[in-house]
């Protein structure tokens, strides 16, 4: 469904990371972990297309989006003030399948966005997810790290951090943490992050015979399955639409060599 | 003033309003059900249907540009058989005109598609996408060659009693010769414009943005080209119904096309800016008529005045 949602808050949580809180009760009520919305960063034709963002949280009629400023659209979004209205549609796509045993959540960089919501819903279903989070550096992101740690602590989940500069948690890649978790009994992977990380995660999953759900990005124009712009190479042949069959897909359904 | 009449007649159809959803931007229609009442559309054009299913081009397939977008989807579609079995039954229940867009790479492919769709419940008209490569003539698009367009149109008309709209490419010097050839071969209306061939480059990486290298430009950036071509065809071929498109995002944009000579309009990329665009544009067009004392939307058609 479409909404014309008032910005309640657009809070900077790090040097280039913001958390947007939108009053969008109907979308928030239907949102499931791993789903996304298409958000117009401003009204009208410039920029032309809406931007896809994962649902970072949904509660009390409000929808949360966690985003990094990477280009013109997200720059414009970062300057939007509370009180302003933005157009969006959603919730879209297939989210994470939560009916899994011993889940381990693996996030890399902004791939963290959908995972706190996912962890909360898993806990609500009586699961105890492990939560692994890797970043390049955590230096400029004190508020972000703090917000995530607190939010997950509220549901009894402790984040295992990895950072490539060694600023927080394990020095190195999050996949090192994942390899250990798999050895220690984690059974089912739910991952979101940059493509190289997801490739490594999918390879680890295959090695351990662990089922693995990955959330992928693709350029999107419509978000609702009609433009066919968001094609992801499918295992075997052909393509899957990131916005319909995805964005969360069983890693075995993808042709990683063509990705 | 009472509510203006939005009804329009075009290419063998009477539409409840002139706003039609364009091919390739509206899927098979039903995808938009959560966003607007399909029964209140002027009409909808399906994704281009080919005889066999097509997977489409490798990604990346789309790239946003200044007030527009490039696409190289590669005409991915479910193919004729699945379209008839899985998509058409639900479309047949709609109260709006459903126009099936056809894609072929040879004259006999278009003819076979038309034969298979002739007389099917739910199909109001056929729209021929002649922007596709003509395999028999070395892959050059049908749409740049008046004779090839005439041959396709004639072959399709021979297979069906349905109204046939021929959708022209703007990638020609003048659309008039091609439009004329289509009309002489029996076309009931001319749709234009399809996308303009374009390209985008990542200067830092020195690579094309699209895997296909080139793609079709659409959106507000192409509106002046669409208006010009609609006007040219309407001027040169009075009495020939024209369906105008290219960059329509508001009721006023639609009015401009009608004034240039279109009897109906299509909205393509506008559906991506807002999935309820077609409804909003029809409402804005009605409002435009009220504000400008236009009793019937059809009074706008071809009403361009000379330069001030
Ligand atoms: C399903 C999905 C969920 C996402 N969730 C988040 C999230 O929670 N937080 C977050 O920060 N980012 C997320 N992204 C990425 C986000 O959509 C892009 O960062 C954003 O579109 C960039 O827009 P821009 O105008 O700032 O960048 P530009 O580079 O100027 O954008 C140019 C064009 O490319 C597209 N584009 C650029 N980067 C991406 C990308 N990574 N994925 C898809 N399209 C892109 C833009 O939408 C735009 O059409 C998600 C992407 C997808 C597909
Ligand atoms: C993603 C995309 C897919 C399209 N697919 C088709 C198609 O299958 N057949 C066709 O005739 N036109 C296709 N078109 C062209 C549109 O129908 C329309 O002619 C063009 O985009 C110009 O209108 P617009 O500026 O309103 O988008 C496509 C356009 C886009 C953007
Ligand atoms: S974004 Fe349009 S089909 Fe997926």
XYZ file of C-alpha atoms and ligand atoms in Angstrom:
655
model
C 0.000 0.000 0.000
C 1.085 3.588 -0.455
C 1.474 6.067 2.369
C 2.158 9.747 2.685
C 4.062 9.529 5.923
C 5.157 12.221 8.290
C 8.776 12.144 9.404
C 8.826 11.861 13.183
C 12.611 11.783 13.446
C 15.654 11.641 11.168
C 18.478 11.014 13.557
C 22.179 10.914 12.772
C 23.729 7.816 14.367
C 27.211 8.034 12.882
C 29.236 9.953 10.360
C 27.075 8.914 7.396
C 24.338 6.798 8.974
C 20.841 7.983 9.872
C 17.751 6.442 11.380
C 14.462 7.610 9.942
C 11.255 7.234 11.915
C 8.075 7.550 9.839
C 4.433 7.650 10.875
C 3.099 4.911 8.608
C 0.679 2.842 10.677
C -0.722 0.612 7.932
C 2.675 -0.334 6.536
C 4.135 -0.773 10.023
C 1.276 -3.086 10.987
C 1.996 -5.435 8.094
C 5.787 -5.291 8.048
C 7.700 -8.553 8.398
C 11.453 -8.886 8.963
C 13.477 -8.729 5.752
C 10.795 -6.889 3.798
C 11.443 -3.450 2.377
C 9.716 -0.262 1.289
C 10.144 1.985 -1.734
C 10.645 5.518 -0.452
C 10.624 8.729 -2.475
C 13.320 10.902 -0.913
C 11.386 13.901 -2.106
C 8.201 14.699 -3.936
C 8.211 14.979 -7.740
C 10.466 13.907 -10.568
C 13.944 14.663 -9.262
C 15.300 12.251 -8.372
C 12.853 10.241 -10.412
C 12.789 6.861 -8.730
C 11.997 5.798 -5.203
C 14.792 4.164 -3.179
C 14.486 0.691 -1.666
C 15.148 0.437 2.071
C 14.843 -2.498 4.410
C 12.460 -2.252 7.306
C 14.657 -1.670 10.332
C 11.790 -1.779 12.768
C 8.033 -1.370 13.048
C 6.202 -0.540 16.241
C 3.383 1.643 17.500
C 2.406 2.684 13.999
C 5.911 3.825 13.207
C 8.349 2.490 10.667
C 12.115 2.683 11.106
C 14.675 2.851 8.322
C 18.404 2.754 8.922
C 20.349 4.172 6.009
C 23.773 5.250 4.904
C 24.357 8.304 2.735
C 25.930 6.947 -0.432
C 24.646 9.181 -3.239
C 22.310 11.980 -4.173
C 19.068 10.385 -3.018
C 20.246 9.404 0.416
C 21.943 12.809 0.785
C 18.596 14.511 0.117
C 16.919 12.139 2.559
C 19.461 12.947 5.256
C 18.463 16.608 5.059
C 14.715 15.992 5.420
C 13.350 17.495 8.616
C 10.778 16.071 11.026
C 7.267 17.229 10.128
C 7.850 16.807 6.409
C 5.895 14.104 4.541
C 7.386 11.479 2.258
C 5.681 9.055 -0.139
C 6.414 5.373 0.216
C 4.909 2.004 -0.640
C 5.232 -1.353 1.004
C 5.834 -3.612 2.793
C 7.352 -5.358 -0.224
C 9.046 -8.600 -1.108
C 9.630 -11.808 0.764
C 11.326 -11.461 4.112
C 13.176 -13.981 6.255
C 11.584 -17.334 6.990
C 11.638 -17.416 10.780
C 10.571 -21.036 11.123
C 14.145 -22.200 11.636
C 16.114 -23.838 14.438
C 19.279 -22.373 15.975
C 19.421 -19.290 13.787
C 22.558 -17.233 13.401
C 22.128 -13.707 12.052
C 25.084 -12.367 10.089
C 25.327 -8.705 9.141
C 27.972 -6.785 7.248
C 27.964 -2.977 7.232
C 24.546 -1.509 6.362
C 23.322 -5.065 5.910
C 22.637 -4.722 9.598
C 19.495 -2.712 8.801
C 16.905 -5.527 8.685
C 18.463 -7.805 11.292
C 17.508 -6.273 14.673
C 13.821 -6.520 13.667
C 14.479 -10.090 12.551
C 16.127 -10.935 15.886
C 13.214 -9.431 17.811
C 10.661 -11.472 15.908
C 12.723 -14.640 16.302
C 12.846 -14.065 20.048
C 9.102 -13.470 20.046
C 8.765 -16.925 18.477
C 10.824 -18.428 21.260
C 14.157 -18.709 19.456
C 17.547 -17.602 20.718
C 19.381 -16.197 17.712
C 23.109 -15.537 17.640
C 23.867 -12.109 16.172
C 27.158 -11.467 14.386
C 27.890 -8.004 13.081
C 30.911 -6.946 11.061
C 31.940 -3.435 10.111
C 34.952 -1.939 8.379
C 35.445 0.453 11.249
C 33.285 1.426 14.202
C 35.135 4.645 15.042
C 32.630 7.105 13.585
C 29.618 5.100 14.743
C 29.520 5.240 18.534
C 25.832 6.138 18.684
C 24.931 3.463 16.154
C 26.815 0.732 17.992
C 25.232 1.837 21.216
C 21.703 1.904 19.796
C 22.059 -1.574 18.325
C 23.612 -3.082 21.445
C 20.805 -1.659 23.602
C 18.022 -2.674 21.270
C 19.189 -6.281 21.112
C 19.965 -6.453 24.814
C 16.301 -5.618 25.386
C 15.389 -8.958 23.849
C 18.264 -10.790 25.504
C 20.538 -10.983 22.475
C 24.220 -10.019 22.716
C 25.870 -8.850 19.509
C 29.219 -10.422 18.610
C 31.125 -7.668 16.865
C 33.896 -7.872 14.315
C 35.698 -4.892 12.810
C 38.355 -4.855 10.174
C 40.332 -2.148 11.962
C 40.022 -3.972 15.285
C 38.227 -1.023 16.908
C 35.468 -3.207 18.329
C 35.176 -6.930 18.921
C 37.143 -9.400 16.848
C 39.661 -7.876 14.431
C 38.832 -9.140 10.969
C 35.830 -10.321 9.011
C 32.456 -11.369 10.348
C 32.779 -14.624 8.432
C 35.450 -15.741 10.922
C 32.821 -15.412 13.649
C 30.361 -17.299 11.494
C 32.753 -20.221 10.966
C 33.061 -20.562 14.756
C 29.335 -20.252 15.318
C 28.689 -23.006 12.806
C 31.175 -25.210 14.636
C 29.403 -24.427 17.917
C 26.010 -25.603 16.796
C 24.462 -22.699 14.896
C 22.395 -24.355 12.225
C 20.584 -21.859 10.058
C 22.095 -18.678 8.616
C 20.185 -15.455 7.971
C 22.521 -12.943 6.338
C 22.498 -9.458 4.897
C 25.454 -7.418 3.723
C 27.636 -6.528 0.770
C 27.897 -9.052 -2.056
C 31.476 -10.224 -1.322
C 30.441 -10.988 2.243
C 27.313 -12.838 1.124
C 29.389 -14.889 -1.306
C 31.700 -15.909 1.531
C 28.715 -16.669 3.761
C 27.044 -18.786 1.089
C 30.301 -20.690 0.548
C 30.617 -21.354 4.297
C 27.010 -22.470 4.436
C 27.548 -24.895 1.575
C 30.692 -26.220 3.241
C 28.821 -26.896 6.502
C 25.634 -28.021 4.821
C 23.850 -25.220 6.681
C 20.657 -23.758 5.206
C 21.223 -20.107 4.412
C 18.920 -17.205 3.672
C 20.509 -14.114 2.163
C 19.048 -10.663 1.602
C 20.299 -9.141 -1.644
C 20.272 -5.745 -3.294
C 19.556 -4.900 -6.907
C 18.684 -1.687 -8.697
C 14.924 -1.233 -8.503
C 12.469 1.007 -10.285
C 9.063 -0.286 -9.150
C 9.593 -2.598 -6.164
C 6.406 -4.476 -7.072
C 7.488 -6.954 -9.712
C 6.623 -5.174 -12.941
C 9.701 -3.398 -14.296
C 11.941 -6.505 -14.222
C 14.905 -4.276 -13.473
C 15.930 -6.101 -10.324
C 16.931 -9.403 -11.934
C 19.231 -11.698 -9.952
C 20.771 -14.721 -11.698
C 19.009 -17.894 -10.617
C 20.682 -21.243 -10.108
C 20.323 -23.183 -13.334
C 19.092 -20.497 -15.674
C 17.063 -17.357 -15.823
C 16.482 -14.747 -13.182
C 14.703 -14.058 -9.934
C 13.241 -10.668 -9.101
C 14.874 -9.224 -6.005
C 11.637 -7.392 -5.203
C 9.263 -10.372 -5.533
C 10.990 -13.713 -5.082
C 13.462 -11.773 -2.848
C 15.004 -9.730 -1.406
C 15.536 -12.681 0.950
C 16.385 -15.860 -0.921
C 17.629 -19.299 -0.064
C 21.270 -19.070 -1.119
C 20.911 -22.319 -3.085
C 18.440 -20.624 -5.440
C 21.087 -18.209 -6.713
C 23.801 -18.607 -9.289
C 26.646 -17.102 -7.265
C 29.085 -17.312 -10.171
C 26.895 -14.971 -12.235
C 26.197 -12.571 -9.363
C -19.406 23.665 -14.110
C -20.493 20.047 -14.034
C -17.921 17.280 -14.049
C -16.181 17.119 -17.429
C -16.686 14.078 -19.626
C -13.457 12.116 -19.773
C -14.611 9.621 -22.373
C -12.501 9.285 -25.479
C -12.578 7.154 -28.609
C -9.382 5.789 -29.995
C -8.453 3.075 -32.469
C -11.704 1.137 -32.312
C -12.202 1.519 -28.551
C -14.212 3.810 -26.359
C -12.339 4.480 -23.128
C -13.869 5.801 -19.919
C -10.902 8.171 -19.633
C -7.838 8.781 -21.768
C -5.216 7.501 -19.311
C -3.800 4.075 -20.165
C -0.975 2.278 -18.376
C 1.946 1.669 -20.770
C 3.518 -1.627 -21.727
C 6.387 -2.895 -19.623
C 5.626 -0.628 -16.711
C 2.394 -2.245 -15.547
C 3.291 -5.924 -15.593
C 0.261 -8.019 -16.405
C -1.939 -5.498 -14.613
C -2.886 -7.345 -11.479
C 0.342 -6.386 -9.727
C -1.182 -2.929 -9.302
C -4.372 -4.093 -7.639
C -3.201 -3.081 -4.141
C -2.495 0.447 -5.377
C -5.425 1.514 -7.521
C -8.806 0.399 -8.809
C -7.952 -1.141 -12.173
C -11.592 -0.859 -13.239
C -11.273 2.903 -13.273
C -8.329 3.051 -15.632
C -8.856 4.161 -19.198
C -7.035 0.985 -20.089
C -3.899 -0.984 -19.526
C -1.314 -2.392 -21.887
C 0.362 -5.631 -20.881
C 4.063 -6.335 -20.900
C 5.185 -7.274 -24.427
C 4.244 -10.905 -25.101
C 6.368 -13.123 -27.349
C 5.634 -16.604 -28.677
C 8.165 -18.211 -26.339
C 9.035 -17.102 -22.789
C 12.040 -14.776 -22.624
C 14.452 -14.537 -19.709
C 15.693 -11.075 -20.617
C 19.124 -9.455 -20.462
C 21.769 -9.909 -17.785
C 21.782 -7.271 -15.023
C 22.272 -4.419 -14.430
C 19.191 -3.693 -16.496
C 18.192 -0.228 -15.319
C 19.920 3.025 -14.522
C 18.427 6.290 -13.314
C 19.336 9.401 -15.328
C 18.501 13.101 -15.054
C 14.676 13.110 -14.968
C 14.580 9.731 -16.633
C 15.778 6.171 -16.632
C 17.462 3.765 -18.996
C 16.270 0.203 -19.291
C 17.550 -2.844 -21.105
C 15.169 -5.453 -19.742
C 15.361 -7.488 -22.908
C 11.607 -8.032 -23.241
C 11.502 -10.646 -20.505
C 7.995 -12.118 -20.401
C 6.114 -15.316 -19.611
C 5.406 -16.136 -23.254
C 2.097 -16.529 -25.073
C 0.992 -19.844 -23.601
C 1.392 -18.862 -19.956
C -0.024 -15.416 -20.661
C -3.242 -16.964 -21.954
C -3.441 -19.577 -19.211
C -2.325 -17.590 -16.170
C -2.803 -13.877 -16.809
C -5.652 -13.379 -19.235
C -8.493 -14.956 -17.209
C -8.167 -12.376 -14.429
C -7.677 -9.544 -16.910
C -10.912 -10.581 -18.629
C -12.832 -9.731 -15.449
C -11.719 -6.085 -15.497
C -13.934 -3.232 -16.588
C -11.114 -1.377 -18.303
C -9.777 -1.961 -21.793
C -6.941 -4.497 -21.832
C -4.561 -4.022 -24.728
C -2.066 -6.822 -25.327
C 1.363 -5.668 -26.453
C 3.065 -8.040 -28.902
C 6.732 -8.624 -29.489
C 8.123 -10.633 -32.394
C 11.342 -10.860 -34.298
C 9.796 -11.869 -37.616
C 6.547 -11.070 -39.423
C 5.186 -14.577 -38.954
C 5.798 -14.388 -35.180
C 3.567 -11.321 -34.958
C 0.979 -13.070 -37.094
C 1.016 -16.185 -34.925
C 0.594 -14.090 -31.763
C -2.344 -12.243 -33.282
C -3.979 -15.485 -34.405
C -3.689 -16.958 -30.931
C -5.228 -13.903 -29.272
C -7.975 -13.202 -31.782
C -11.405 -13.519 -30.231
C -10.103 -14.221 -26.716
C -12.274 -12.864 -23.979
C -10.575 -9.968 -22.230
C -8.488 -8.723 -25.145
C -9.750 -5.331 -26.332
C -6.968 -4.539 -28.789
C -3.447 -5.485 -29.828
C -0.487 -3.153 -29.731
C 2.489 -4.072 -31.906
C 5.891 -3.204 -30.527
C 7.851 -2.681 -33.716
C 10.926 -1.437 -31.873
C 12.242 -4.983 -31.877
C 15.039 -6.304 -34.064
C 13.883 -7.818 -37.324
C 15.913 -10.994 -37.472
C 15.299 -11.405 -41.217
C 16.904 -8.053 -41.965
C 19.994 -8.440 -39.866
C 18.479 -7.296 -36.583
C 17.628 -3.757 -37.647
C 14.471 -2.669 -35.856
C 11.226 -3.183 -37.785
C 10.167 0.246 -36.691
C 12.737 2.189 -38.692
C 11.599 0.646 -41.979
C 8.175 1.680 -43.315
C 7.913 -1.423 -45.488
C 8.680 -3.776 -42.628
C 6.103 -2.018 -40.426
C 3.535 -2.293 -43.187
C 4.275 -5.997 -43.599
C 3.864 -6.672 -39.875
C 0.669 -4.651 -39.682
C -0.854 -6.324 -42.725
C 0.036 -9.791 -41.471
C -1.538 -9.094 -38.074
C -4.675 -7.533 -39.558
C -5.132 -10.625 -41.674
C -5.276 -12.764 -38.516
C -7.561 -10.751 -36.285
C -10.638 -8.613 -36.119
C -9.300 -6.868 -33.032
C -8.244 -3.240 -33.277
C -4.520 -3.062 -33.998
C -2.385 -0.255 -32.627
C 1.118 0.073 -34.012
C 3.623 1.432 -31.514
C 6.392 3.415 -33.125
C 9.975 3.921 -32.118
C 11.292 7.478 -31.828
C 14.686 6.340 -33.095
C 13.956 7.605 -36.599
C 14.401 10.975 -38.285
C 10.657 11.436 -38.745
C 7.893 9.130 -37.575
C 5.515 10.224 -40.303
C 6.585 7.843 -43.068
C 6.405 4.856 -40.711
C 3.039 5.951 -39.311
C 1.672 6.366 -42.807
C 2.865 2.906 -43.835
C 1.197 1.404 -40.753
C -2.089 3.198 -41.440
C -2.142 2.188 -45.090
C -1.597 -1.411 -43.988
C -4.649 -1.183 -41.754
C -3.464 0.094 -38.350
C -6.389 1.370 -36.265
C -4.198 3.691 -34.219
C -0.605 4.791 -33.849
C 0.987 4.635 -30.388
C 4.101 6.655 -29.805
C 6.719 6.963 -28.485
C 8.662 3.948 -27.348
C 11.960 4.598 -25.543
C 14.844 6.576 -27.032
C 18.078 4.672 -27.413
C 20.594 5.920 -24.869
C 23.602 5.047 -22.760
C 25.186 5.826 -19.404
C 28.817 5.468 -18.384
C 30.562 5.075 -15.068
C 33.490 7.402 -15.739
C 35.578 6.236 -12.784
C 35.280 2.582 -13.701
C 35.113 3.381 -17.442
C 32.321 0.906 -17.870
C 28.788 1.145 -19.210
C 26.139 1.281 -16.494
C 24.008 -1.339 -18.254
C 25.248 -4.832 -19.008
C 23.617 -4.432 -22.421
C 25.678 -1.212 -22.850
C 22.778 0.676 -24.465
C 19.179 0.940 -23.292
C 15.911 2.769 -23.740
C 15.453 6.207 -22.184
C 12.055 7.014 -20.693
C 10.505 9.403 -18.207
C 10.069 13.201 -18.033
C 13.344 13.722 -19.917
C 11.732 12.477 -23.152
C 8.429 14.363 -22.967
C 9.466 17.069 -25.454
C 10.403 14.389 -27.995
C 7.124 12.544 -27.487
C 5.082 15.732 -27.865
C 6.925 16.671 -31.023
C 6.394 13.273 -32.627
C 2.713 13.074 -31.685
C 2.205 16.516 -33.114
C 4.062 15.625 -36.338
C 2.005 12.493 -36.907
C -1.269 14.200 -36.023
C -0.487 17.053 -38.414
C 0.551 14.812 -41.274
C -2.226 12.243 -40.867
C -5.386 14.024 -39.786
C -8.088 11.630 -38.691
C -5.656 8.921 -37.653
C -6.057 8.215 -33.934
C -2.848 8.694 -31.987
C -2.018 7.361 -28.521
C 0.664 9.612 -27.069
C 3.236 8.842 -24.443
C 6.643 9.759 -23.117
C 7.273 11.307 -19.738
C 3.687 11.822 -18.618
C 3.608 12.313 -14.863
C 0.716 14.730 -14.309
C -2.723 15.612 -15.625
C -1.265 18.676 -17.280
C 1.341 16.525 -19.083
C -1.548 14.404 -20.375
C -3.416 17.529 -21.508
C -0.342 18.640 -23.463
C -0.341 15.369 -25.394
C -4.062 15.642 -26.136
C -3.595 19.194 -27.336
C -0.723 18.034 -29.570
C -3.158 15.633 -31.226
C -3.342 12.445 -29.165
C -6.765 10.902 -28.544
C -5.500 9.013 -25.491
C -2.265 8.821 -23.545
C -0.158 6.180 -21.869
C 1.764 6.458 -18.645
C 4.916 4.360 -18.349
C 7.753 5.402 -16.092
C 5.285 7.537 -14.132
C 3.980 4.317 -12.581
C 7.370 3.889 -10.921
C 7.300 7.346 -9.368
C 4.062 6.438 -7.671
C 2.121 3.200 -8.241
C -1.171 5.104 -8.156
C -0.056 7.502 -10.916
C -2.633 6.510 -13.515
C -5.528 7.224 -11.183
C -3.999 10.495 -10.013
C -3.243 11.651 -13.569
C -6.846 10.976 -14.658
C -8.092 12.952 -11.651
C -5.710 15.801 -12.387
C -6.811 15.827 -16.012
C -10.435 16.158 -14.914
C -9.409 19.010 -12.648
C -7.493 20.634 -15.506
C -10.661 20.515 -17.607
C -12.708 22.115 -14.861
C -10.180 24.886 -14.336
C -9.962 25.585 -18.049
C -13.684 25.385 -18.858
C -13.267 22.294 -20.998
C -16.565 20.359 -21.034
C -15.243 17.218 -22.685
C -11.709 15.983 -22.615
C -12.117 15.129 -26.294
C -12.390 18.876 -26.968
C -8.701 19.115 -26.136
C -7.597 16.707 -28.856
C -5.535 18.477 -31.512
C -6.518 21.886 -30.176
C -3.054 23.434 -30.362
C -3.209 27.108 -31.301
C -0.590 28.878 -33.408
C 2.379 30.460 -31.604
C 1.464 33.637 -29.762
C 15.912 -4.479 -0.943
C 16.903 -3.388 -0.624
C 17.023 -2.966 0.686
C 17.923 -1.957 1.013
N 18.000 -1.556 2.300
C 18.839 -0.567 2.647
C 18.897 -0.119 3.995
O 18.178 -0.609 4.869
N 19.753 0.875 4.295
C 20.556 1.458 3.334
O 21.318 2.370 3.670
N 20.504 1.059 2.053
C 19.671 0.059 1.681
N 19.612 -0.347 0.367
C 20.441 0.345 -0.608
C 19.789 1.679 -0.990
O 18.628 1.433 -1.751
C 20.770 2.534 -1.800
O 21.852 2.877 -0.990
C 20.095 3.802 -2.318
O 19.172 3.478 -3.321
C 21.120 4.771 -2.857
O 20.474 5.894 -3.400
P 21.286 7.220 -3.702
O 20.457 8.104 -4.534
O 21.821 7.801 -2.431
O 22.567 6.667 -4.486
P 22.966 6.762 -6.060
O 24.136 5.942 -6.192
O 23.054 8.234 -6.418
O 21.715 6.148 -6.716
C 21.611 6.033 -8.124
C 20.603 4.933 -8.442
O 21.152 3.661 -8.106
C 20.347 2.988 -7.155
N 21.219 2.342 -6.173
C 22.383 2.824 -5.675
N 22.888 1.968 -4.777
C 22.030 0.921 -4.710
C 22.004 -0.290 -3.964
N 22.964 -0.609 -3.103
N 20.961 -1.130 -4.131
C 19.981 -0.831 -4.999
N 19.963 0.301 -5.735
C 20.969 1.161 -5.583
C 19.501 4.084 -6.525
O 18.289 3.600 -5.993
C 19.286 5.026 -7.673
O 18.239 4.591 -8.510
C 18.736 -1.364 0.006
C 18.615 -1.797 -1.311
C 17.724 -2.797 -1.637
C 17.595 -3.259 -3.044
C 11.106 -0.858 -17.779
C 10.387 -0.597 -19.070
C 9.932 -1.679 -19.849
C 9.268 -1.463 -21.052
N 8.815 -2.534 -21.770
C 8.102 -2.330 -22.924
C 7.542 -3.426 -23.655
O 7.637 -4.595 -23.251
N 6.880 -3.150 -24.823
C 6.719 -1.867 -25.284
O 6.101 -1.654 -26.325
N 7.213 -0.808 -24.594
C 7.901 -1.012 -23.428
N 8.386 0.083 -22.730
C 8.181 1.443 -23.250
C 6.998 2.164 -22.577
O 5.784 1.479 -22.789
C 6.875 3.609 -23.081
O 6.650 3.588 -24.474
C 8.105 4.451 -22.826
O 8.682 4.119 -21.603
C 7.831 5.958 -22.866
O 6.860 6.347 -21.908
P 7.219 6.890 -20.417
O 8.204 8.014 -20.563
O 5.908 7.284 -19.820
O 7.841 5.739 -19.720
C 9.061 -0.134 -21.507
C 9.511 0.939 -20.731
C 10.166 0.735 -19.528
C 10.626 1.918 -18.726
S 12.013 -3.568 -8.904
Fe 10.678 -3.647 -10.587
S 10.473 -5.786 -10.872
Fe 11.682 -5.672 -9.113
